[in-house]
C-alpha cells in the first residue's frame, strides 16, 4: 500500500506540482494498479529470468563515425527559449 | 588537530573515477565528442531526447571498455545491459541518464600501487551530461535562469569503482596516478583532469584504528586535480574525526569540494534525488561479449606502465627515473626507440628526464612537437660515451637539437666543440693557469684544497668547456701537489 507521502515523494522526483485533490486521487489510482500487479505476484517466477525485451536480439551497434544531420539553428528552433546558441532554461535550485 | 587524536583514527577511502573514452563520436549518437568547440554545435535529436529517436551503441566504446577491464585485471561477463537512471535536471534533456546498474561490463579487478593491491569492484559504461552556464556576473547566485550547452551530453564515460582499500591520501593519489597512466597507455582516455576527461568522486570515512567496522562515509564530489584530491581527503579526515571526538555522528551525504575555500560542504537537499529508480533501458538490446571478442581485444594490449617500469629498472634505471619517464607516455615511447638503437641507457635517460623534460615543460610542448629524433639523441649520447665531447657540451647542444633538429655531430663540427683530450695541449693550458694565479696556488699549497675547483674552472674557461675534465683534474693535481 502506498500513502500520500509516497505520492508526494515521487511527484517531487518527477518535479510535478500536485494539488491536495490530485494527491488523494493518485493514492487511490496507484494503489489499484499495484493491487492488480499483486495478482501477478501470485505466479511462481523463481525459475524465470527477468525479461527486458520481447525480442531476442543482442549486440546492436554502430561504427564510431561522426555524422551531422542538423545544424545548431535547426535544433535550437525547437527550444522554447534560446540565447547565444545556448538553450535557456529556468534556474534550478 | 593534534597528532595524538589524529593517530587514533584510520581513514578508509574508495574512489569512483569517471574516464571519458577517447572515441570520435558519442556513446549512443553520432555527434562529435571533440573538446572545446562552440556551444551546442555537437548535438543531434538523439542527444536532445526528441520523441521517436533511438540510441545506438558505439562499438568502439565497448572495445575500449573491454581493453580497460583487461588492463585492470577485471572479468568481462559474457552478458551486460544498460539501465535508465532517472533524474530531472537540464543537463540531461531525456530526464534520465543511460548507465549500467546491476550488470556492468567489467567486474572484480585490481590495480597495484607501491606494492599494495587495490581492489576494483566494477567498471560500467554511461553517458556524460551537458554543462550548465549560470547567467549573471556572479555566477549561480545572481541569475534567475541558466544556459545549457549539450556538446558534452552523451560523451562515453567508463566509471571505475574501487574497493574501499585505500588508507591515506597518498595512497588515493597513487591509485589515481597509476589508473591515469594505464588509461593513457592503452589509449582509451587522455587523462586530462583540467579538461574534465578524468573526474573523481571520493568516498571517505574514519574509524578507530583496529576497528573492524567502517565509519559512516561521505561522498566528496568535484575533486579535479591530484592536489585537490589530497587536500579534500585531508580536510574530510579532520572534519569527521572532529565530529566523532565531539560525540556527534557523521552523516551519510554528498559533499562538494570547494578548491578555493579548501573545504567540503554539504549538498543537502539533493539527497532525495538519489532515488534514481533504475530500470532496464528498453531502447537498447543487451550486449553479449564472447570469449573470442575478449581474446581479440587482449591481443591489442600494449605494454602496461607497471611492466614498462620494471623493464626500465632491469636495464639499470633507478626506480625514480623509471617512474618519472613512465608517467610521460610520449617520452617513454621515445625512450623505447632510443633503447632499440642500443645507446647508453643511463646517459640517455639523464638527458630525457633532465634537459629534455625541462625544455618541454618550459615551452609547453610534447616531445613529438620538438625536432629531436631518437637517432639524433643516440648520436649525441655516443659522442659523449666516446669522449668526443664532454657531458657539459652535450647539455648545451641538446637545446639546439630540440629547436632545430640538427644532428649532434654537425653542431660539434660547426662550433668546434670537440673535446680536447690531448694531454700535451691541456698541459700547456694548465701550466698557463697555474702561472697566472700565484696567490691561489699559494693558498692551495697552504691547505686550501677546495681551490682545485677554481683551477678546473679557469682551464675550462680557456678551452670553452672543451677540455676533458678527467685529464684536467689529473694534470692540475700533478702540477699543484
Coordinates of N, CA and C in Angstrom, one line a residue, chain B residues 303 305-326 335-336 339 345-346 349:
Chain B
X303 N 52.1 -2.7 -23.8 CA 52.8 -2.9 -22.5 C 52.3 -1.9 -21.5
X305 N 52.0 0.3 -17.8 CA 53.0 1.1 -17.1 C 53.9 0.2 -16.1
X306 N 53.2 -0.7 -15.4 CA 54.0 -1.4 -14.4 C 55.1 -2.3 -15.0
X307 N 54.7 -3.0 -16.1 CA 55.7 -3.8 -16.8 C 56.8 -2.9 -17.4
X308 N 56.4 -1.8 -17.9 CA 57.4 -0.9 -18.5 C 58.4 -0.4 -17.5
X309 N 57.8 0.0 -16.3 CA 58.7 0.4 -15.2 C 59.7 -0.7 -14.8
X310 N 59.2 -1.9 -14.7 CA 60.0 -3.0 -14.3 C 61.1 -3.3 -15.3
X311 N 60.7 -3.2 -16.6 CA 61.7 -3.4 -17.7 C 62.8 -2.3 -17.6
X312 N 62.4 -1.1 -17.4 CA 63.4 0.0 -17.4 C 64.3 -0.2 -16.2
X313 N 63.8 -0.7 -15.0 CA 64.6 -0.9 -13.9 C 65.6 -2.0 -14.1
X314 N 65.2 -3.0 -14.9 CA 66.0 -4.2 -15.2 C 67.2 -3.7 -16.1
X315 N 67.0 -2.6 -16.8 CA 68.0 -2.0 -17.7 C 69.0 -1.2 -16.9
X316 N 68.7 -1.0 -15.6 CA 69.6 -0.2 -14.8 C 69.1 1.1 -14.4
X317 N 67.9 1.5 -14.7 CA 67.4 2.8 -14.3 C 67.0 2.7 -12.8
X318 N 67.1 3.8 -12.1 CA 66.6 3.9 -10.8 C 65.1 3.9 -10.8
X319 N 64.5 3.5 -9.6 CA 63.1 3.5 -9.6 C 62.5 4.8 -9.8
X320 N 63.2 5.9 -9.3 CA 62.7 7.2 -9.5 C 62.7 7.6 -11.0
X321 N 63.8 7.4 -11.7 CA 63.9 7.7 -13.2 C 62.8 6.9 -13.9
X322 N 62.7 5.6 -13.6 CA 61.7 4.7 -14.3 C 60.3 5.3 -14.1
X323 N 60.0 5.7 -12.9 CA 58.7 6.3 -12.6 C 58.4 7.6 -13.3
X324 N 59.4 8.4 -13.3 CA 59.3 9.7 -13.9 C 59.0 9.6 -15.4
X325 N 59.7 8.7 -16.1 CA 59.6 8.6 -17.5 C 58.3 7.8 -17.9
X326 N 57.9 6.9 -17.1 CA 56.7 6.1 -17.4 C 55.4 7.1 -17.2
X335 N 61.9 7.0 -25.5 CA 62.9 6.2 -24.9 C 63.0 4.8 -25.4
X336 N 61.9 4.2 -25.7 CA 61.9 2.8 -26.2 C 62.6 2.8 -27.5
X339 N 66.3 3.0 -26.8 CA 66.8 1.7 -26.4 C 67.1 0.7 -27.5
X345 N 72.0 3.6 -21.8 CA 70.7 3.8 -21.2 C 70.8 5.0 -20.2
X346 N 71.8 5.0 -19.3 CA 71.8 6.0 -18.2 C 72.0 7.4 -18.8
X349 N 68.8 8.5 -20.5 CA 67.7 8.8 -19.6 C 68.0 10.1 -18.8

